[in-house]
Coordinates of C-alpha atoms in Angstrom, one line a residue:
X1 CA 1.9 -21.0 36.4
X2 CA 0.9 -18.3 33.9
X3 CA 3.3 -15.8 32.6
X4 CA 3.2 -12.6 30.6
X5 CA 4.5 -12.7 27.0
X6 CA 7.6 -10.7 26.3
X7 CA 6.3 -8.4 23.5
X8 CA 8.6 -7.5 20.8
X9 CA 9.6 -3.8 20.4
X10 CA 9.8 -2.8 16.8
X11 CA 12.5 -0.1 16.4
X12 CA 14.2 1.7 13.6
X13 CA 17.3 0.2 11.9
X14 CA 20.0 2.9 11.5
X15 CA 23.8 2.3 11.1
X16 CA 23.5 -1.3 12.1
X17 CA 21.7 -0.5 15.4
X18 CA 18.1 -0.5 16.5
X19 CA 17.3 2.9 18.0
X20 CA 13.9 4.2 19.0
X21 CA 12.8 7.4 17.2
X22 CA 14.6 10.4 18.6
X23 CA 11.1 12.0 18.8
X24 CA 9.9 9.3 21.2
X25 CA 6.8 8.7 18.9
X26 CA 5.3 5.5 17.9
X27 CA 2.1 4.4 16.1
X28 CA -0.3 1.5 16.4
X29 CA -0.1 -1.4 14.0
X30 CA -3.2 -3.5 13.8
X31 CA -3.6 -7.0 12.4
X32 CA -5.7 -8.1 9.5
X33 CA -8.8 -8.1 11.8
X34 CA -8.3 -4.6 13.1
X35 CA -7.0 -5.7 16.5
X36 CA -3.9 -4.3 18.1
X37 CA -0.7 -6.1 16.9
X38 CA 2.2 -3.9 18.0
X39 CA 3.6 -0.4 18.3
X40 CA 6.1 0.7 15.7
X41 CA 8.5 3.6 15.9
X42 CA 7.5 6.7 14.0
X43 CA 10.6 8.1 12.4
X44 CA 11.2 11.9 12.3
X45 CA 13.2 14.3 10.1
X46 CA 16.1 13.9 12.5
X47 CA 16.0 10.1 12.2
X48 CA 16.1 10.5 8.4
X49 CA 19.2 12.7 8.6
X50 CA 20.9 10.2 10.9
X51 CA 20.1 7.4 8.4
X52 CA 21.5 9.3 5.5
X53 CA 24.7 10.0 7.5
X54 CA 25.0 6.3 8.3
X55 CA 24.5 5.4 4.7
X56 CA 27.1 7.9 3.5
X57 CA 29.6 6.6 6.0
X58 CA 29.1 3.0 4.9
X59 CA 29.2 3.8 1.2
X60 CA 33.0 3.8 0.7
X61 CA 33.5 0.5 2.3
X62 CA 30.6 -1.3 0.7
X63 CA 31.2 0.1 -2.8
X64 CA 34.9 -0.7 -2.4
X65 CA 34.3 -4.4 -1.8
X66 CA 34.6 -6.8 -4.7
X67 CA 31.4 -7.6 -6.5
X68 CA 31.9 -11.3 -5.7
X69 CA 32.0 -10.5 -1.9
X70 CA 28.8 -8.3 -2.1
X71 CA 27.1 -11.3 -3.7
X72 CA 28.3 -13.5 -0.9
X73 CA 26.8 -11.2 1.7
X74 CA 23.5 -10.9 -0.1
X75 CA 23.4 -14.7 -0.4
X76 CA 24.0 -14.9 3.3
X77 CA 20.9 -12.7 3.9
X78 CA 18.9 -15.3 2.0
X79 CA 20.4 -18.1 4.1
X80 CA 19.5 -16.4 7.4
X81 CA 16.0 -15.6 6.1
X82 CA 15.5 -19.2 5.2
X83 CA 16.4 -20.2 8.7
X84 CA 13.8 -17.8 10.2
X85 CA 11.0 -18.5 7.7
X86 CA 8.6 -19.7 10.4
X87 CA 8.7 -16.3 12.1
X88 CA 8.2 -14.4 8.8
X89 CA 5.3 -16.6 7.8
X90 CA 3.7 -16.0 11.2
X91 CA 4.1 -12.3 10.9
X92 CA 2.7 -12.2 7.4
X93 CA -0.4 -14.2 8.5
X94 CA -1.0 -11.9 11.4
X95 CA -0.5 -8.6 9.5
X96 CA -2.1 -9.4 6.2
X97 CA -4.5 -12.3 7.1
X98 CA -3.1 -14.5 4.4
X99 CA -3.3 -18.3 4.5
X100 CA -0.3 -20.3 5.6
X101 CA 0.3 -21.4 2.0
X102 CA 0.3 -17.8 0.7
X103 CA 2.6 -16.7 3.5
X104 CA 5.0 -19.6 2.6
X105 CA 4.9 -18.5 -1.1
X106 CA 5.7 -14.9 -0.1
X107 CA 8.7 -16.0 1.9
X108 CA 9.9 -18.3 -0.8
X109 CA 9.7 -15.5 -3.3
X110 CA 11.7 -13.2 -1.1
X111 CA 14.5 -15.7 -0.6
X112 CA 14.6 -16.6 -4.3
X113 CA 14.8 -12.9 -5.1
X114 CA 17.8 -12.4 -2.8
X115 CA 19.6 -15.4 -4.4
X116 CA 18.8 -13.9 -7.9
X117 CA 20.5 -10.6 -7.1
X118 CA 23.4 -12.4 -5.3
X119 CA 24.1 -14.1 -8.6
X120 CA 24.0 -10.8 -10.5
X121 CA 26.5 -9.0 -8.3
X122 CA 29.7 -10.0 -10.2
X123 CA 28.0 -10.1 -13.7
X124 CA 26.2 -6.7 -14.0
X125 CA 29.4 -4.9 -15.0
X126 CA 30.0 -7.3 -17.9
X127 CA 26.5 -6.8 -19.1
X128 CA 26.2 -3.0 -19.0
X129 CA 29.9 -2.2 -19.4
X130 CA 32.7 -3.2 -21.8
X131 CA 35.0 -2.1 -24.6
X132 CA 33.7 0.4 -27.1
X133 CA 34.7 0.5 -30.8
X134 CA 36.3 3.9 -31.6
X135 CA 37.8 5.4 -34.8
X136 CA 41.3 6.0 -33.6
X137 CA 44.4 4.5 -31.9
X138 CA 42.7 4.3 -28.5
X139 CA 41.3 1.8 -26.0
X140 CA 37.8 3.0 -24.9
X141 CA 36.3 1.2 -21.9
X142 CA 33.0 1.9 -20.0
X143 CA 32.3 0.6 -16.5
X144 CA 29.3 1.1 -14.2
X145 CA 29.8 2.6 -10.8
X146 CA 27.3 3.0 -7.9
X147 CA 25.6 6.4 -7.6
X148 CA 26.0 6.6 -3.8
X149 CA 23.2 6.9 -1.2
X150 CA 19.7 6.0 -2.5
X151 CA 16.4 6.9 -0.7
X152 CA 13.7 4.3 -1.2
X153 CA 9.9 4.3 -0.5
X154 CA 9.1 0.6 -0.2
X155 CA 5.8 -0.7 -1.6
X156 CA 2.9 -1.9 0.6
X157 CA 3.8 -5.6 0.2
X158 CA 5.9 -5.8 3.3
X159 CA 8.5 -8.6 2.7
X160 CA 8.7 -9.1 -1.0
X161 CA 8.3 -5.4 -1.6
X162 CA 11.2 -4.5 0.6
X163 CA 13.5 -7.2 -0.8
X164 CA 12.6 -6.2 -4.4
X165 CA 13.6 -2.5 -4.0
X166 CA 16.6 -2.9 -1.6
X167 CA 18.4 -5.9 -3.0
X168 CA 19.1 -4.4 -6.5
X169 CA 20.4 -1.2 -5.0
X170 CA 22.9 -2.8 -2.6
X171 CA 23.9 -5.4 -5.2
X172 CA 25.4 -2.7 -7.3
X173 CA 27.3 -1.1 -4.4
X174 CA 25.0 1.6 -3.3
X175 CA 23.8 2.2 0.2
X176 CA 20.2 3.1 1.0
X177 CA 17.7 4.6 3.4
X178 CA 14.3 2.9 3.2
X179 CA 10.9 4.1 4.3
X180 CA 9.2 0.8 5.1
X181 CA 5.5 0.0 4.3
X182 CA 3.5 2.3 6.6
X183 CA 0.7 -0.1 6.9
X184 CA 2.7 -3.3 7.3
X185 CA 6.0 -2.2 8.9
X186 CA 6.7 -5.1 11.3
X187 CA 8.1 -7.6 8.7
X188 CA 10.5 -4.9 7.5
X189 CA 12.0 -4.5 10.9
X190 CA 12.3 -8.3 11.3
X191 CA 14.1 -8.4 8.0
X192 CA 16.4 -5.7 9.3
X193 CA 17.3 -8.1 12.1
X194 CA 18.2 -10.7 9.5
X195 CA 20.4 -8.2 7.7
X196 CA 22.1 -7.2 11.0
X197 CA 23.2 -10.8 11.5
X198 CA 24.1 -11.6 7.9
X199 CA 27.6 -10.0 7.5
X200 CA 26.0 -6.8 6.0
X201 CA 28.0 -3.8 7.3
X202 CA 26.0 -1.4 9.4
X203 CA 24.7 1.6 7.4
X204 CA 24.4 -0.2 4.1
X205 CA 20.7 -0.6 4.6
X206 CA 18.8 1.7 7.0
X207 CA 15.1 1.2 7.6
X208 CA 12.7 3.8 8.9
X209 CA 9.1 3.2 9.8
X210 CA 6.4 5.9 10.0
X211 CA 4.7 8.4 7.7
X212 CA 5.8 8.5 4.1
X213 CA 4.3 11.9 3.6
X214 CA 6.4 13.2 6.6
X215 CA 9.7 11.6 5.9
X216 CA 10.0 11.3 2.1
X217 CA 10.2 15.1 1.4
X218 CA 13.2 15.5 3.5
X219 CA 15.0 12.6 1.8
X220 CA 14.0 14.0 -1.7
X221 CA 15.5 17.4 -0.8
X222 CA 18.6 16.1 1.1
X223 CA 21.8 17.1 -0.7
X224 CA 23.7 14.0 0.3
X225 CA 21.2 11.6 -1.2
X226 CA 22.1 10.7 -4.8
X227 CA 18.9 9.0 -6.0
X228 CA 15.4 8.2 -4.9
X229 CA 13.1 5.3 -5.7
X230 CA 9.4 6.2 -5.5
X231 CA 8.0 2.7 -6.1
X232 CA 5.9 2.7 -2.9
X233 CA 4.4 6.2 -3.4
X234 CA 0.7 5.8 -4.1
X235 CA -0.3 9.5 -3.9
X236 CA 0.2 11.1 -7.3
X237 CA 0.5 14.6 -5.8
X238 CA 3.1 13.5 -3.3
X239 CA 5.0 11.7 -6.1
X240 CA 5.0 14.9 -8.1
X241 CA 6.3 17.0 -5.2
X242 CA 9.0 14.5 -4.5
X243 CA 10.2 14.4 -8.1
X244 CA 10.3 18.2 -8.1
X245 CA 12.4 18.3 -4.9
X246 CA 14.7 15.6 -6.3
X247 CA 15.2 17.5 -9.6
X248 CA 16.4 20.6 -7.7
X249 CA 19.6 18.7 -6.7
X250 CA 19.8 16.5 -9.8
X251 CA 19.0 13.1 -8.1
X252 CA 18.3 10.1 -10.2
X253 CA 14.6 9.2 -9.8
X254 CA 12.8 6.0 -10.3
X255 CA 9.1 7.0 -10.8
X256 CA 6.2 5.1 -9.2
X257 CA 4.0 2.9 -11.4
X258 CA 2.2 -0.4 -11.6
X259 CA 4.7 -3.2 -11.2
X260 CA 4.4 -7.0 -10.6
X261 CA 7.0 -7.5 -7.9
X262 CA 6.6 -11.3 -8.1
X263 CA 7.5 -11.4 -11.8
X264 CA 11.2 -11.5 -12.9
X265 CA 12.5 -8.0 -12.2
X266 CA 13.7 -5.8 -15.1
X267 CA 17.4 -5.1 -15.5
X268 CA 16.8 -1.4 -14.7
X269 CA 16.2 -2.2 -11.1
X270 CA 20.0 -2.4 -10.9
X271 CA 21.0 0.0 -13.7
X272 CA 18.8 2.9 -12.6
X273 CA 21.2 3.9 -9.8
X274 CA 24.4 3.1 -11.7
X275 CA 26.6 5.7 -13.4
X276 CA 28.8 4.9 -16.4
X277 CA 32.5 5.9 -16.3
X278 CA 34.3 5.8 -19.7
X279 CA 38.1 5.8 -19.9
X280 CA 40.2 6.5 -23.0
X281 CA 43.7 5.2 -23.2
X282 CA 46.2 5.6 -26.2
X283 CA 47.3 2.4 -27.9
X284 CA 51.0 1.5 -28.1
X285 CA 52.1 3.6 -25.1

């Protein structure tokens, strides 16, 4: 007997759940040959606000965990991704039209990048913090702290791009709202399913699919967002507008630019959204 396939519904990922857009909208995602592949939810301004609220709620608990425990959770994401590699390779082949060998390379790189940041979780504080020499009878110590909620525009490369911008942000204790690749959103939502089953608390990562030009301005101007990563913004005029909106409420901004996401990542992927707290304490008291 023949049967109908059960088609996957690609939803948003907000607060650890998978809601449809409150607007009820969706958009068509085609495969590499231009044929229909799936419908993806088209996030709205209200969805972006909900995602920011979820990220803010999760921030205290996530930033309050030990760095070692955050590293364990991120390593667990890599473990689960490794177990579902066949699904990701199939989605990459369908969406981008790459060869099986290339798809395998992309998945390997994403897994390795997660393991890389898992190892950094309990080491970054020693690298960028420490005791400072001062001319006086004082101890002077500097320690990095997460900025808070970070908005991210992910680059077009769907799997490696998302991992490369999200992992360093959550490694250092921030929470985030991500606008996934508009052209290749499906792998991003599948990765959200991995995160949802990897001990990552709901709200630490929130993934929106849809139009960058529609959603990003609201995140750039949102007063409860502490930083914005514009890596995936390819329109110079939109990038300038987002930077101006972010400047009005003193957000930390990572500007867009050419970057080899497969190459070893620079340290500022983690430090860009860290703030340094310096404490003075008298000696001998």
